[in-house]
PDB file of C-alpha atoms in Angstrom:
ATOM      1  CA  ASP A  29      -7.170  11.054 -14.844  1.00 54.00           C
ATOM      2  CA  THR A  30      -4.242  12.467 -12.924  1.00 76.00           C
ATOM      3  CA  GLY A  31      -4.034   9.726 -10.325  1.00 93.00           C
ATOM      4  CA  VAL A  32      -4.386  10.080  -6.577  1.00 96.00           C
ATOM      5  CA  SER A  33      -3.144  13.438  -5.345  1.00 96.00           C
ATOM      6  CA  GLN A  34      -1.958  14.191  -1.817  1.00 97.00           C
ATOM      7  CA  ASP A  35      -1.104  17.502  -0.236  1.00 97.00           C
ATOM      8  CA  PRO A  36       1.267  18.513   1.223  1.00 97.00           C
ATOM      9  CA  ARG A  37       4.151  16.250   0.209  1.00 96.00           C
ATOM     10  CA  HIS A  38       6.070  17.071   3.356  1.00 97.00           C
ATOM     11  CA  LYS A  39       5.037  18.496   6.700  1.00 98.00           C
ATOM     12  CA  ILE A  40       7.292  19.339   9.628  1.00 98.00           C
ATOM     13  CA  THR A  41       5.530  20.239  12.840  1.00 98.00           C
ATOM     14  CA  LYS A  42       6.301  20.623  16.500  1.00 98.00           C
ATOM     15  CA  ARG A  43       5.012  18.157  19.016  1.00 98.00           C
ATOM     16  CA  GLY A  44       1.579  19.121  20.250  1.00 98.00           C
ATOM     17  CA  GLN A  45       0.493  20.901  17.087  1.00 98.00           C
ATOM     18  CA  ASN A  46      -2.401  19.782  14.898  1.00 98.00           C
ATOM     19  CA  VAL A  47      -1.895  18.834  11.257  1.00 98.00           C
ATOM     20  CA  THR A  48      -4.283  18.120   8.413  1.00 98.00           C
ATOM     21  CA  PHE A  49      -3.583  16.269   5.189  1.00 98.00           C
ATOM     22  CA  ARG A  50      -5.679  16.185   2.056  1.00 98.00           C
ATOM     23  CA  CYS A  51      -6.254  13.436  -0.497  1.00 98.00           C
ATOM     24  CA  ASP A  52      -7.958  13.746  -3.873  1.00 97.00           C
ATOM     25  CA  PRO A  53      -8.770  10.286  -5.241  1.00 96.00           C
ATOM     26  CA  ILE A  54      -9.147   9.272  -8.850  1.00 95.00           C
ATOM     27  CA  SER A  55     -12.424  10.868  -9.852  1.00 91.00           C
ATOM     28  CA  GLU A  56     -14.516   7.779 -10.584  1.00 88.00           C
ATOM     29  CA  HIS A  57     -13.280   5.848  -7.528  1.00 92.00           C
ATOM     30  CA  ASN A  58     -15.796   5.594  -4.731  1.00 92.00           C
ATOM     31  CA  ARG A  59     -13.506   3.832  -2.255  1.00 93.00           C
ATOM     32  CA  LEU A  60     -10.801   5.728  -0.379  1.00 95.00           C
ATOM     33  CA  TYR A  61      -8.215   4.429   2.064  1.00 95.00           C
ATOM     34  CA  TRP A  62      -5.652   5.911   4.421  1.00 97.00           C
ATOM     35  CA  TYR A  63      -2.496   4.002   5.300  1.00 96.00           C
ATOM     36  CA  ARG A  64       0.533   4.825   7.415  1.00 96.00           C
ATOM     37  CA  GLN A  65       4.046   3.667   6.603  1.00 96.00           C
ATOM     38  CA  THR A  66       7.077   3.885   8.862  1.00 94.00           C
ATOM     39  CA  LEU A  67      10.652   3.270   7.833  1.00 90.00           C
ATOM     40  CA  GLY A  68      11.364  -0.325   6.921  1.00 88.00           C
ATOM     41  CA  GLN A  69       7.747  -1.379   7.189  1.00 92.00           C
ATOM     42  CA  GLY A  70       4.929  -2.036   4.818  1.00 93.00           C
ATOM     43  CA  PRO A  71       1.899   0.243   4.789  1.00 95.00           C
ATOM     44  CA  GLU A  72      -0.519  -0.248   7.677  1.00 94.00           C
ATOM     45  CA  PHE A  73      -4.235   0.269   7.200  1.00 93.00           C
ATOM     46  CA  LEU A  74      -5.814   3.180   9.077  1.00 95.00           C
ATOM     47  CA  THR A  75      -9.295   3.732   7.696  1.00 95.00           C
ATOM     48  CA  TYR A  76     -11.597   3.199   4.719  1.00 92.00           C
ATOM     49  CA  PHE A  77     -14.436   5.149   3.123  1.00 94.00           C
ATOM     50  CA  GLN A  78     -17.039   4.060   0.661  1.00 92.00           C
ATOM     51  CA  ASN A  79     -18.411   7.279  -0.775  1.00 93.00           C
ATOM     52  CA  GLU A  80     -18.836   9.544   2.260  1.00 93.00           C
ATOM     53  CA  ALA A  81     -19.313   6.741   4.771  1.00 93.00           C
ATOM     54  CA  GLN A  82     -16.378   5.732   6.959  1.00 93.00           C
ATOM     55  CA  LEU A  83     -16.858   1.967   7.079  1.00 90.00           C
ATOM     56  CA  GLU A  84     -13.790   0.686   8.838  1.00 88.00           C
ATOM     57  CA  LYS A  85     -11.198   2.043  11.248  1.00 90.00           C
ATOM     58  CA  SER A  86      -8.069   0.311  12.448  1.00 89.00           C
ATOM     59  CA  ARG A  87      -7.215   0.147  16.118  1.00 87.00           C
ATOM     60  CA  LEU A  88      -4.113   2.110  15.063  1.00 83.00           C
ATOM     61  CA  LEU A  89      -6.375   5.116  14.604  1.00 86.00           C
ATOM     62  CA  SER A  90      -6.300   6.642  18.075  1.00 89.00           C
ATOM     63  CA  ASP A  91      -8.702   9.318  19.305  1.00 93.00           C
ATOM     64  CA  ARG A  92      -6.247  11.974  18.128  1.00 96.00           C
ATOM     65  CA  PHE A  93      -6.817  10.933  14.519  1.00 96.00           C
ATOM     66  CA  SER A  94      -9.911  11.821  12.558  1.00 96.00           C
ATOM     67  CA  ALA A  95     -10.711  11.369   8.903  1.00 97.00           C
ATOM     68  CA  GLU A  96     -13.521  12.785   6.826  1.00 96.00           C
ATOM     69  CA  ARG A  97     -14.756  12.504   3.305  1.00 96.00           C
ATOM     70  CA  PRO A  98     -17.495  15.063   2.839  1.00 92.00           C
ATOM     71  CA  LYS A  99     -19.572  14.572  -0.304  1.00 87.00           C
ATOM     72  CA  GLY A 100     -17.662  11.423  -1.114  1.00 87.00           C
ATOM     73  CA  SER A 101     -14.919  13.188  -3.029  1.00 92.00           C
ATOM     74  CA  PHE A 102     -11.683  14.405  -1.385  1.00 96.00           C
ATOM     75  CA  SER A 103     -10.710  13.285   2.101  1.00 98.00           C
ATOM     76  CA  THR A 104      -8.848  14.867   4.984  1.00 98.00           C
ATOM     77  CA  LEU A 105      -6.877  13.213   7.756  1.00 98.00           C
ATOM     78  CA  GLU A 106      -6.310  15.301  10.873  1.00 98.00           C
ATOM     79  CA  ILE A 107      -3.925  14.481  13.690  1.00 97.00           C
ATOM     80  CA  GLN A 108      -4.407  16.454  16.869  1.00 97.00           C
ATOM     81  CA  ARG A 109      -1.717  17.035  19.507  1.00 97.00           C
ATOM     82  CA  THR A 110       0.946  15.367  17.385  1.00 98.00           C
ATOM     83  CA  GLU A 111       3.525  13.109  19.017  1.00 97.00           C
ATOM     84  CA  GLN A 112       6.948  12.101  17.772  1.00 96.00           C
ATOM     85  CA  GLY A 113       5.614   8.593  17.168  1.00 95.00           C
ATOM     86  CA  ASP A 114       3.268  10.033  14.558  1.00 97.00           C
ATOM     87  CA  SER A 115       6.232  10.703  12.267  1.00 97.00           C
ATOM     88  CA  ALA A 116       5.598   8.561   9.205  1.00 97.00           C
ATOM     89  CA  MET A 117       4.508   8.607   5.586  1.00 96.00           C
ATOM     90  CA  TYR A 118       0.731   8.885   5.287  1.00 97.00           C
ATOM     91  CA  LEU A 119      -0.534   7.273   2.116  1.00 97.00           C
ATOM     92  CA  CYS A 120      -3.920   7.658   0.512  1.00 97.00           C
ATOM     93  CA  ALA A 121      -5.335   5.189  -2.001  1.00 95.00           C
ATOM     94  CA  SER A 122      -8.533   4.823  -3.962  1.00 95.00           C
ATOM     95  CA  SER A 123     -10.271   2.077  -5.872  1.00 92.00           C
ATOM     96  CA  THR A 124     -13.470   1.354  -7.734  1.00 88.00           C
ATOM     97  CA  ARG A 125     -16.194  -0.799  -6.339  1.00 75.00           C
ATOM     98  CA  GLY A 126     -15.939  -4.519  -6.811  1.00 68.00           C
ATOM     99  CA  GLY A 127     -14.021  -7.414  -5.425  1.00 66.00           C
ATOM    100  CA  GLY A 128     -10.318  -7.274  -5.956  1.00 73.00           C
ATOM    101  CA  SER A 129     -10.270  -3.818  -7.484  1.00 83.00           C
ATOM    102  CA  PRO A 130      -6.662  -2.787  -6.992  1.00 88.00           C
ATOM    103  CA  LEU A 131      -5.783   0.194  -4.839  1.00 91.00           C
ATOM    104  CA  HIS A 132      -4.089   3.110  -6.547  1.00 94.00           C
ATOM    105  CA  PHE A 133      -1.837   5.062  -4.218  1.00 95.00           C
ATOM    106  CA  GLY A 134      -0.812   8.678  -4.076  1.00 95.00           C
ATOM    107  CA  ASN A 135       2.775   9.759  -3.401  1.00 94.00           C
ATOM    108  CA  GLY A 136       2.061  10.260   0.271  1.00 96.00           C
ATOM    109  CA  THR A 137       2.570  12.998   2.840  1.00 97.00           C
ATOM    110  CA  ARG A 138       5.710  12.651   4.909  1.00 96.00           C
ATOM    111  CA  LEU A 139       5.139  13.943   8.439  1.00 98.00           C
ATOM    112  CA  THR A 140       8.025  14.791  10.745  1.00 98.00           C
ATOM    113  CA  VAL A 141       7.183  15.707  14.321  1.00 98.00           C
ATOM    114  CA  THR A 142      10.025  17.454  16.151  1.00 97.00           C
TER     115      THR A 142
ATOM    116  CA  GLY B   8       2.131  -7.145   7.945  1.00 45.00           C
ATOM    117  CA  GLU B   9       2.555 -10.128  10.241  1.00 54.00           C
ATOM    118  CA  ASP B  10       0.356 -12.333   8.049  1.00 85.00           C
ATOM    119  CA  VAL B  11       2.381 -11.661   4.926  1.00 93.00           C
ATOM    120  CA  GLU B  12       6.097 -12.412   4.931  1.00 94.00           C
ATOM    121  CA  GLN B  13       8.823 -11.541   2.480  1.00 95.00           C
ATOM    122  CA  SER B  14      12.583 -11.784   2.455  1.00 91.00           C
ATOM    123  CA  LEU B  15      14.011  -8.358   3.131  1.00 91.00           C
ATOM    124  CA  PHE B  16      16.732  -8.040   0.530  1.00 96.00           C
ATOM    125  CA  LEU B  17      17.681  -9.319  -2.924  1.00 97.00           C
ATOM    126  CA  SER B  18      20.616  -8.380  -5.120  1.00 97.00           C
ATOM    127  CA  VAL B  19      20.891  -9.317  -8.799  1.00 97.00           C
ATOM    128  CA  ARG B  20      22.994  -8.330 -11.762  1.00 97.00           C
ATOM    129  CA  GLU B  21      21.562  -6.319 -14.604  1.00 97.00           C
ATOM    130  CA  GLY B  22      20.138  -8.608 -17.269  1.00 97.00           C
ATOM    131  CA  ASP B  23      19.525 -11.513 -14.884  1.00 97.00           C
ATOM    132  CA  SER B  24      16.084 -12.575 -13.688  1.00 97.00           C
ATOM    133  CA  SER B  25      14.892 -11.610 -10.222  1.00 97.00           C
ATOM    134  CA  VAL B  26      12.534 -13.727  -8.157  1.00 97.00           C
ATOM    135  CA  ILE B  27      10.872 -12.172  -5.142  1.00 98.00           C
ATOM    136  CA  ASN B  28       8.993 -14.501  -2.833  1.00 97.00           C
ATOM    137  CA  CYS B  29       6.084 -14.005  -0.474  1.00 96.00           C
ATOM    138  CA  THR B  30       4.146 -16.253   1.870  1.00 95.00           C
ATOM    139  CA  TYR B  31       0.791 -15.540   3.444  1.00 92.00           C
ATOM    140  CA  THR B  32      -1.148 -17.309   6.136  1.00 88.00           C
ATOM    141  CA  ASP B  33      -4.835 -16.763   5.465  1.00 82.00           C
ATOM    142  CA  SER B  34      -6.440 -19.272   3.143  1.00 77.00           C
ATOM    143  CA  SER B  35      -9.333 -16.887   2.548  1.00 79.00           C
ATOM    144  CA  SER B  36      -7.074 -14.497   0.664  1.00 79.00           C
ATOM    145  CA  THR B  37      -8.849 -13.830  -2.587  1.00 82.00           C
ATOM    146  CA  TYR B  38      -6.554 -11.442  -4.440  1.00 89.00           C
ATOM    147  CA  LEU B  39      -2.806 -11.038  -4.155  1.00 92.00           C
ATOM    148  CA  TYR B  40      -0.915  -7.993  -5.340  1.00 94.00           C
ATOM    149  CA  TRP B  41       2.573  -6.803  -6.086  1.00 97.00           C
ATOM    150  CA  TYR B  42       3.449  -3.140  -5.604  1.00 97.00           C
ATOM    151  CA  LYS B  43       6.707  -1.296  -6.276  1.00 97.00           C
ATOM    152  CA  GLN B  44       7.928   1.652  -4.211  1.00 96.00           C
ATOM    153  CA  GLU B  45      10.785   3.900  -5.209  1.00 94.00           C
ATOM    154  CA  PRO B  46      12.502   6.176  -2.645  1.00 88.00           C
ATOM    155  CA  GLY B  47      10.245   8.946  -1.392  1.00 83.00           C
ATOM    156  CA  ALA B  48       7.337   7.862  -3.542  1.00 87.00           C
ATOM    157  CA  GLY B  49       4.028   6.119  -3.110  1.00 89.00           C
ATOM    158  CA  LEU B  50       3.241   2.576  -4.173  1.00 94.00           C
ATOM    159  CA  GLN B  51       2.886   1.680  -7.819  1.00 94.00           C
ATOM    160  CA  LEU B  52       0.664  -1.269  -8.663  1.00 94.00           C
ATOM    161  CA  LEU B  53       2.599  -3.786 -10.763  1.00 96.00           C
ATOM    162  CA  THR B  54       0.225  -6.688 -11.099  1.00 95.00           C
ATOM    163  CA  TYR B  55      -2.293  -8.796  -9.220  1.00 93.00           C
ATOM    164  CA  ILE B  56      -3.701 -12.293  -9.364  1.00 93.00           C
ATOM    165  CA  PHE B  57      -6.962 -13.859  -8.321  1.00 90.00           C
ATOM    166  CA  SER B  58      -6.615 -16.825  -6.013  1.00 87.00           C
ATOM    167  CA  ASN B  59      -8.084 -19.285  -8.512  1.00 87.00           C
ATOM    168  CA  MET B  60      -5.243 -18.606 -10.936  1.00 90.00           C
ATOM    169  CA  ASP B  61      -1.819 -20.272 -10.907  1.00 92.00           C
ATOM    170  CA  MET B  62       0.065 -17.870 -13.088  1.00 95.00           C
ATOM    171  CA  LYS B  63      -0.178 -14.461 -14.679  1.00 95.00           C
ATOM    172  CA  GLN B  64       2.245 -12.932 -17.134  1.00 96.00           C
ATOM    173  CA  ASP B  65       2.525  -9.269 -18.042  1.00 93.00           C
ATOM    174  CA  GLN B  66       5.496  -8.317 -20.220  1.00 95.00           C
ATOM    175  CA  ARG B  67       8.630  -8.845 -18.080  1.00 96.00           C
ATOM    176  CA  LEU B  68       6.616  -9.806 -15.005  1.00 97.00           C
ATOM    177  CA  THR B  69       5.453 -13.313 -14.145  1.00 97.00           C
ATOM    178  CA  VAL B  70       3.423 -14.040 -11.033  1.00 97.00           C
ATOM    179  CA  LEU B  71       3.191 -17.590  -9.732  1.00 97.00           C
ATOM    180  CA  LEU B  72       0.706 -18.608  -7.064  1.00 95.00           C
ATOM    181  CA  ASN B  73       0.827 -21.857  -5.112  1.00 94.00           C
ATOM    182  CA  LYS B  74      -2.385 -21.707  -3.148  1.00 91.00           C
ATOM    183  CA  LYS B  75      -1.734 -24.984  -1.354  1.00 91.00           C
ATOM    184  CA  ASP B  76       1.520 -23.675   0.099  1.00 92.00           C
ATOM    185  CA  LYS B  77       0.235 -20.072   0.303  1.00 92.00           C
ATOM    186  CA  HIS B  78       3.257 -18.947  -1.674  1.00 95.00           C
ATOM    187  CA  LEU B  79       3.400 -16.120  -4.198  1.00 95.00           C
ATOM    188  CA  SER B  80       6.352 -15.118  -6.328  1.00 97.00           C
ATOM    189  CA  LEU B  81       7.174 -12.293  -8.705  1.00 98.00           C
ATOM    190  CA  ARG B  82       9.689 -12.933 -11.442  1.00 98.00           C
ATOM    191  CA  ILE B  83      11.196  -9.985 -13.283  1.00 97.00           C
ATOM    192  CA  ALA B  84      12.901 -10.980 -16.510  1.00 97.00           C
ATOM    193  CA  ASP B  85      15.924  -9.062 -17.829  1.00 97.00           C
ATOM    194  CA  THR B  86      16.175  -6.980 -14.669  1.00 97.00           C
ATOM    195  CA  GLN B  87      17.286  -3.385 -15.213  1.00 97.00           C
ATOM    196  CA  THR B  88      18.841  -0.847 -12.832  1.00 95.00           C
ATOM    197  CA  GLY B  89      15.551   1.034 -12.961  1.00 94.00           C
ATOM    198  CA  ASP B  90      13.913  -1.966 -11.296  1.00 97.00           C
ATOM    199  CA  SER B  91      15.832  -1.230  -8.086  1.00 97.00           C
ATOM    200  CA  ALA B  92      13.130  -0.488  -5.522  1.00 97.00           C
ATOM    201  CA  ILE B  93      11.180  -2.036  -2.677  1.00 97.00           C
ATOM    202  CA  TYR B  94       8.596  -4.604  -3.730  1.00 98.00           C
ATOM    203  CA  PHE B  95       5.576  -5.264  -1.556  1.00 97.00           C
ATOM    204  CA  CYS B  96       3.364  -8.292  -1.566  1.00 96.00           C
ATOM    205  CA  ALA B  97      -0.206  -7.702  -0.353  1.00 94.00           C
ATOM    206  CA  GLU B  98      -3.339  -9.745   0.069  1.00 91.00           C
ATOM    207  CA  ILE B  99      -7.012  -9.038   0.557  1.00 86.00           C
ATOM    208  CA  ARG B 100      -9.379 -11.411   2.240  1.00 75.00           C
ATOM    209  CA  ASP B 101     -12.824 -12.393   1.193  1.00 66.00           C
ATOM    210  CA  SER B 102     -14.307 -10.601   4.177  1.00 65.00           C
ATOM    211  CA  GLY B 103     -12.162  -7.494   4.114  1.00 70.00           C
ATOM    212  CA  TYR B 104     -11.721  -4.171   2.439  1.00 75.00           C
ATOM    213  CA  ALA B 105      -8.125  -3.422   3.218  1.00 81.00           C
ATOM    214  CA  LEU B 106      -4.914  -4.762   1.781  1.00 88.00           C
ATOM    215  CA  ASN B 107      -2.503  -6.429   4.195  1.00 90.00           C
ATOM    216  CA  PHE B 108       1.081  -5.771   3.222  1.00 94.00           C
ATOM    217  CA  GLY B 109       4.346  -7.534   3.859  1.00 94.00           C
ATOM    218  CA  LYS B 110       7.386  -5.556   4.998  1.00 94.00           C
ATOM    219  CA  GLY B 111       8.759  -5.376   1.484  1.00 96.00           C
ATOM    220  CA  THR B 112      11.765  -6.796  -0.357  1.00 97.00           C
ATOM    221  CA  SER B 113      14.476  -4.335  -1.284  1.00 97.00           C
ATOM    222  CA  LEU B 114      15.774  -5.207  -4.761  1.00 97.00           C
ATOM    223  CA  LEU B 115      19.197  -3.929  -5.753  1.00 97.00           C
ATOM    224  CA  VAL B 116      20.226  -4.305  -9.381  1.00 97.00           C
ATOM    225  CA  THR B 117      23.934  -3.906 -10.015  1.00 95.00           C
ATOM    226  CA  PRO B 118      25.500  -3.137 -13.404  1.00 91.00           C
TER     227      PRO B 118
END
């Protein structure tokens, strides 16, 4: 068990470009979450998967954002036509099934849109 | 984050105890969590408590829950400089999947 892994750690992109981030959860965890964190704020929920099914999406997740979890293993988060307001830390977390199972977070991908 | 509130900053001397406080608004919160975040890193789970418990102790950490007042605290005994970080309180509701986080308390431990 190597924990939740995210790639890349840092991404700098120009406004208007598309970016894709990857998350590999802890292997036996069937729940996967994406959060966004801006400076001085706590993490904000974006979306949640149980196995391959995307069960919940926050209203923060605009049409430019899409997340997938094919085969219920790793997940990708894509942002199309990036804007400067998308600059943030994108955190992935996973957990096992069951009430109250704590979320285990990766180290995040820091996105800077110039 | 608006349903979970924390004070933004706390400074303590090395060796003293630290107490970080959190209040939440939703009485249906079932589990409450404390996470630690160091600069440039993700969130590390410290401890969590089920809402039918009053207290949980884990080595230097003590969590106290006052469900009536919707108040949660994290006490760190014998605080060390390595404890300097941002501490987040989070709650999950009976009907939800996602954790709701506070804005975090920045703990500074001075020698």
